[in-house]
Amino acid sequence: NGLIKKEAMYLPVIGWKMRFSDYIFLSRNWLKDQKTIKKTCKIWSNYDPLMNNNFYVLYAEGTRFTPAKHEASVKFCNEREIEPFRNVLFPRTKGAVEVISQLGNSLGCVYDVVFAFPGTNTPGIWTMFAGQSTDVDIYFRRIGIEDVPKEDKNAIADFVVQQFRDKDDLLDYHRIHQRFPGDLQYPLPKRYISLILFYVWSFLTITPGLLFLRYLITNQCYNMLLFLGICCVLGGLTSYKIISAANVKKSPPPGMEKQKGS
């Protein structure tokens, strides 16, 4: 489960799965989002911990890192006499504060996760669809729930900001040493079974479609071909619009978001 922008609910298959899994879809209007978060957290708190091993994902930056957004983040910090971040954006703390304060001790722990990409090939949605591979280093840190403030909302917000201070230092270290600190390193080998499964399922799903297309062409079923062509065009345009909605230019940096309900 997690908090994610509302556009994601319209993604085919993935968006449907998120809706059935009680994800929180955010509209970036805090009055609406706060009610949605409280309502869904009540559902989450009723999960049986013995039957459901749940993870709740929070991405407090709320958008992807770009030079323009980093500049706005630095300006946001300077205006409030806060030390600016070098490698991350100032986090939006409201969602995290609401989730932690609502769930409280029903949480087992907090995992702080940092991603870094060695080299210059930074991944994105289009690179994924293009099949371009990217190396990634991931740093995990477990924080016991007893070390996380749960009632004082200002303390929770300070806790979230401090985690981003730590992320900032970790990314500085990674940029210099091309690795994260610590002796526990777990390199993951390439799993060729995943590649094999991809080709097997591609064959099983694409082959019937091609045979059906051949049947339509052979039997001159032009109305059906036209209908399928229109469906493909509409599906492609819909996917393009959804992907474009996640573009880095669409999400405002800290201090420039809509102020409804703030």
Short mmCIF file of C-alpha atoms in Angstrom, two decimals:
data_model
loop_
_atom_site.label_atom_id
_atom_site.label_comp_id
_atom_site.label_asym_id
_atom_site.label_seq_id
_atom_site.Cartn_x
_atom_site.Cartn_y
_atom_site.Cartn_z
CA ASN A 1 0.00 0.00 0.00
CA GLY A 2 1.08 3.57 -0.35
CA LEU A 3 0.32 7.18 -1.19
CA ILE A 4 0.42 8.08 -4.88
CA LYS A 5 -0.90 10.77 -7.21
CA LYS A 6 -4.47 10.16 -8.39
CA GLU A 7 -3.48 9.88 -12.07
CA ALA A 8 -1.99 6.46 -11.32
CA MET A 9 -5.43 4.95 -10.65
CA TYR A 10 -6.18 5.15 -14.39
CA LEU A 11 -3.22 2.99 -15.39
CA PRO A 12 -4.46 -0.28 -16.94
CA VAL A 13 -4.06 -3.31 -14.64
CA ILE A 14 -1.54 -1.57 -12.31
CA GLY A 15 -4.01 1.18 -11.39
CA TRP A 16 -6.80 -1.33 -10.86
CA LYS A 17 -4.59 -3.35 -8.54
CA MET A 18 -3.78 -0.21 -6.54
CA ARG A 19 -7.47 0.63 -6.12
CA PHE A 20 -8.30 -2.87 -4.88
CA SER A 21 -5.29 -2.74 -2.52
CA ASP A 22 -6.52 0.39 -0.71
CA TYR A 23 -3.86 2.76 -1.99
CA ILE A 24 -4.32 6.44 -1.12
CA PHE A 25 -4.71 8.57 -4.26
CA LEU A 26 -3.71 12.18 -3.68
CA SER A 27 -5.21 15.19 -5.46
CA ARG A 28 -2.72 17.73 -4.01
CA ASN A 29 -5.60 19.48 -2.26
CA TRP A 30 -4.83 19.04 1.42
CA LEU A 31 -8.41 19.38 2.69
CA LYS A 32 -9.48 16.50 0.44
CA ASP A 33 -6.29 14.49 0.90
CA GLN A 34 -6.38 14.71 4.69
CA LYS A 35 -9.89 13.22 4.77
CA THR A 36 -8.84 10.49 2.32
CA ILE A 37 -5.74 9.64 4.36
CA LYS A 38 -7.70 9.42 7.64
CA LYS A 39 -10.38 7.24 6.04
CA THR A 40 -7.89 4.83 4.47
CA CYS A 41 -5.68 4.68 7.59
CA LYS A 42 -8.71 3.40 9.52
CA ILE A 43 -8.95 0.59 6.97
CA TRP A 44 -5.21 -0.09 7.22
CA SER A 45 -5.30 -0.15 11.03
CA ASN A 46 -7.91 -2.94 10.92
CA TYR A 47 -5.63 -5.24 8.94
CA ASP A 48 -4.73 -8.38 10.88
CA PRO A 49 -0.92 -8.17 11.38
CA LEU A 50 -0.72 -11.97 11.62
CA MET A 51 -2.45 -12.41 8.27
CA ASN A 52 -1.13 -9.40 6.35
CA ASN A 53 2.51 -8.44 6.12
CA ASN A 54 1.87 -4.91 4.87
CA PHE A 55 4.27 -2.17 3.80
CA TYR A 56 3.11 1.43 3.47
CA VAL A 57 5.20 3.41 0.98
CA LEU A 58 5.69 7.16 1.43
CA TYR A 59 7.58 9.27 -1.10
CA ALA A 60 7.80 12.53 0.83
CA GLU A 61 9.51 14.56 -1.90
CA GLY A 62 6.30 14.21 -3.89
CA THR A 63 8.01 14.61 -7.26
CA ARG A 64 11.22 13.85 -9.10
CA PHE A 65 14.45 15.78 -8.71
CA THR A 66 15.29 18.36 -11.41
CA PRO A 67 17.66 21.37 -11.32
CA ALA A 68 14.69 23.77 -11.48
CA LYS A 69 12.88 22.05 -8.61
CA HIS A 70 16.06 21.89 -6.56
CA GLU A 71 16.53 25.62 -7.05
CA ALA A 72 12.95 26.20 -5.86
CA SER A 73 13.58 23.90 -2.88
CA VAL A 74 16.70 25.86 -1.93
CA LYS A 75 14.73 29.11 -2.19
CA PHE A 76 11.97 27.60 -0.05
CA CYS A 77 14.53 26.69 2.65
CA ASN A 78 16.34 30.03 2.54
CA GLU A 79 13.07 31.94 2.98
CA ARG A 80 12.43 29.96 6.17
CA GLU A 81 16.05 30.06 7.38
CA ILE A 82 16.42 26.30 6.95
CA GLU A 83 19.65 24.73 5.76
CA PRO A 84 19.04 23.77 2.10
CA PHE A 85 19.47 20.23 0.82
CA ARG A 86 22.13 19.48 -1.77
CA ASN A 87 20.91 16.23 -3.36
CA VAL A 88 17.22 15.97 -2.46
CA LEU A 89 14.21 18.26 -2.30
CA PHE A 90 12.71 19.54 0.92
CA PRO A 91 10.13 16.87 1.86
CA ARG A 92 6.42 17.46 2.06
CA THR A 93 5.71 16.20 5.55
CA LYS A 94 1.91 16.47 5.84
CA GLY A 95 1.12 13.05 4.37
CA ALA A 96 3.78 11.25 6.42
CA VAL A 97 2.72 13.07 9.60
CA GLU A 98 -0.92 12.08 9.09
CA VAL A 99 -0.15 8.42 8.32
CA ILE A 100 2.25 7.96 11.26
CA SER A 101 -0.02 9.76 13.72
CA GLN A 102 -3.05 7.74 12.57
CA LEU A 103 -1.41 4.31 12.54
CA GLY A 104 0.87 4.86 15.54
CA ASN A 105 1.97 1.67 17.28
CA SER A 106 0.27 -0.56 14.71
CA LEU A 107 3.40 0.05 12.64
CA GLY A 108 6.27 -2.34 13.26
CA CYS A 109 9.11 -0.15 12.03
CA VAL A 110 10.14 2.41 9.44
CA TYR A 111 12.51 1.57 6.59
CA ASP A 112 14.50 4.50 5.23
CA VAL A 113 15.43 3.71 1.61
CA VAL A 114 17.87 5.66 -0.59
CA PHE A 115 18.43 5.06 -4.31
CA ALA A 116 21.53 6.15 -6.21
CA PHE A 117 22.41 5.57 -9.85
CA PRO A 118 26.11 5.17 -10.68
CA GLY A 119 27.11 6.67 -14.01
CA THR A 120 25.01 8.98 -16.15
CA ASN A 121 22.14 6.77 -17.36
CA THR A 122 19.31 7.93 -15.10
CA PRO A 123 16.15 5.81 -15.50
CA GLY A 124 12.74 7.13 -16.42
CA ILE A 125 9.42 5.91 -17.78
CA TRP A 126 10.53 6.13 -21.40
CA THR A 127 13.87 4.39 -20.76
CA MET A 128 11.91 1.56 -19.13
CA PHE A 129 9.68 1.15 -22.17
CA ALA A 130 12.75 1.39 -24.41
CA GLY A 131 14.31 -1.57 -22.58
CA GLN A 132 17.40 0.37 -21.46
CA SER A 133 19.14 -1.12 -18.42
CA THR A 134 20.40 0.96 -15.50
CA ASP A 135 22.58 0.10 -12.51
CA VAL A 136 21.14 1.10 -9.15
CA ASP A 137 22.51 1.07 -5.59
CA ILE A 138 19.93 0.85 -2.78
CA TYR A 139 20.58 1.68 0.87
CA PHE A 140 18.22 0.27 3.53
CA ARG A 141 18.09 1.43 7.16
CA ARG A 142 15.63 0.01 9.68
CA ILE A 143 14.27 2.37 12.34
CA GLY A 144 12.39 0.79 15.24
CA ILE A 145 8.93 2.23 15.79
CA GLU A 146 9.92 3.05 19.37
CA ASP A 147 12.37 5.61 17.93
CA VAL A 148 9.69 7.30 15.83
CA PRO A 149 7.49 10.05 17.34
CA LYS A 150 3.82 9.14 16.95
CA GLU A 151 1.67 11.76 18.68
CA ASP A 152 3.39 15.14 18.40
CA LYS A 153 2.87 16.14 14.76
CA ASN A 154 5.66 18.73 14.84
CA ALA A 155 8.05 16.06 16.14
CA ILE A 156 6.96 13.69 13.35
CA ALA A 157 7.60 16.41 10.76
CA ASP A 158 11.07 17.04 12.23
CA PHE A 159 11.73 13.30 12.12
CA VAL A 160 10.88 13.15 8.40
CA VAL A 161 13.09 16.15 7.62
CA GLN A 162 15.97 14.57 9.56
CA GLN A 163 15.71 11.42 7.46
CA PHE A 164 16.20 13.57 4.38
CA ARG A 165 19.23 15.19 6.01
CA ASP A 166 20.67 11.70 6.36
CA LYS A 167 19.77 10.89 2.74
CA ASP A 168 21.56 14.04 1.64
CA ASP A 169 24.77 12.95 3.40
CA LEU A 170 24.48 9.41 2.03
CA LEU A 171 24.18 10.69 -1.53
CA ASP A 172 27.23 12.90 -1.02
CA TYR A 173 29.15 9.82 0.12
CA HIS A 174 27.90 7.79 -2.84
CA ARG A 175 28.89 10.47 -5.33
CA ILE A 176 32.46 10.48 -3.99
CA HIS A 177 32.95 6.73 -3.42
CA GLN A 178 30.44 5.29 -5.96
CA ARG A 179 28.99 3.18 -3.16
CA PHE A 180 27.09 3.61 0.09
CA PRO A 181 28.90 3.35 3.46
CA GLY A 182 28.89 0.15 5.47
CA ASP A 183 30.39 -3.32 5.26
CA LEU A 184 27.17 -5.19 4.43
CA GLN A 185 27.06 -5.19 0.63
CA TYR A 186 24.69 -7.51 -1.23
CA PRO A 187 25.28 -7.42 -5.00
CA LEU A 188 22.34 -8.97 -6.83
CA PRO A 189 23.25 -11.17 -9.81
CA LYS A 190 21.28 -11.00 -13.04
CA ARG A 191 18.35 -13.39 -12.99
CA TYR A 192 18.13 -15.03 -16.39
CA ILE A 193 14.98 -16.83 -15.33
CA SER A 194 13.19 -13.45 -15.46
CA LEU A 195 14.30 -12.98 -19.07
CA ILE A 196 13.16 -16.49 -19.96
CA LEU A 197 9.76 -15.95 -18.32
CA PHE A 198 9.40 -12.66 -20.19
CA TYR A 199 9.92 -14.34 -23.56
CA VAL A 200 7.69 -17.31 -22.66
CA TRP A 201 4.78 -15.10 -21.58
CA SER A 202 5.33 -12.80 -24.56
CA PHE A 203 5.05 -15.82 -26.86
CA LEU A 204 1.94 -17.12 -25.09
CA THR A 205 0.16 -13.76 -25.19
CA ILE A 206 1.28 -12.36 -28.56
CA THR A 207 0.98 -15.52 -30.67
CA PRO A 208 -2.81 -15.95 -30.20
CA GLY A 209 -3.28 -12.29 -31.06
CA LEU A 210 -1.27 -12.64 -34.26
CA LEU A 211 -3.21 -15.77 -35.23
CA PHE A 212 -6.49 -13.96 -34.60
CA LEU A 213 -5.29 -11.01 -36.70
CA ARG A 214 -4.35 -13.40 -39.51
CA TYR A 215 -7.81 -14.96 -39.31
CA LEU A 216 -9.50 -11.55 -39.61
CA ILE A 217 -7.37 -10.56 -42.61
CA THR A 218 -7.86 -13.91 -44.35
CA ASN A 219 -11.65 -13.76 -43.90
CA GLN A 220 -11.82 -10.05 -44.79
CA CYS A 221 -13.39 -9.00 -41.50
CA TYR A 222 -12.71 -5.32 -42.12
CA ASN A 223 -15.22 -3.96 -39.62
CA MET A 224 -13.56 -5.91 -36.82
CA LEU A 225 -10.10 -4.79 -38.02
CA LEU A 226 -11.27 -1.17 -38.00
CA PHE A 227 -12.71 -1.59 -34.49
CA LEU A 228 -9.45 -3.12 -33.19
CA GLY A 229 -7.44 -0.37 -34.86
CA ILE A 230 -9.51 2.33 -33.14
CA CYS A 231 -9.12 0.54 -29.79
CA CYS A 232 -5.33 0.39 -30.26
CA VAL A 233 -5.15 4.11 -31.11
CA LEU A 234 -7.32 5.09 -28.13
CA GLY A 235 -5.30 2.82 -25.84
CA GLY A 236 -2.05 4.33 -27.07
CA LEU A 237 -3.30 7.91 -26.63
CA THR A 238 -4.59 7.11 -23.14
CA SER A 239 -1.27 5.56 -22.09
CA TYR A 240 0.62 8.55 -23.52
CA LYS A 241 -1.59 10.99 -21.59
CA ILE A 242 -1.14 9.07 -18.34
CA ILE A 243 2.64 8.92 -18.80
CA SER A 244 2.72 12.63 -19.66
CA ALA A 245 0.79 13.39 -16.47
CA ALA A 246 3.72 11.95 -14.51
CA ASN A 247 6.22 14.19 -16.31
CA VAL A 248 8.65 16.01 -14.02
CA LYS A 249 7.35 19.36 -15.30
CA LYS A 250 3.85 18.62 -14.03
CA SER A 251 4.55 18.44 -10.30
CA PRO A 252 5.33 21.70 -8.46
CA PRO A 253 8.38 21.95 -6.20
CA PRO A 254 8.10 22.94 -2.51
CA GLY A 255 6.71 26.41 -2.03
CA MET A 256 5.04 26.47 -5.48
CA GLU A 257 2.25 23.94 -4.97
CA LYS A 258 -1.40 24.93 -4.81
CA GLN A 259 -2.24 26.35 -1.42
CA LYS A 260 -5.80 24.96 -1.21
CA GLY A 261 -6.47 23.74 2.27
CA SER A 262 -2.97 24.51 3.50
#
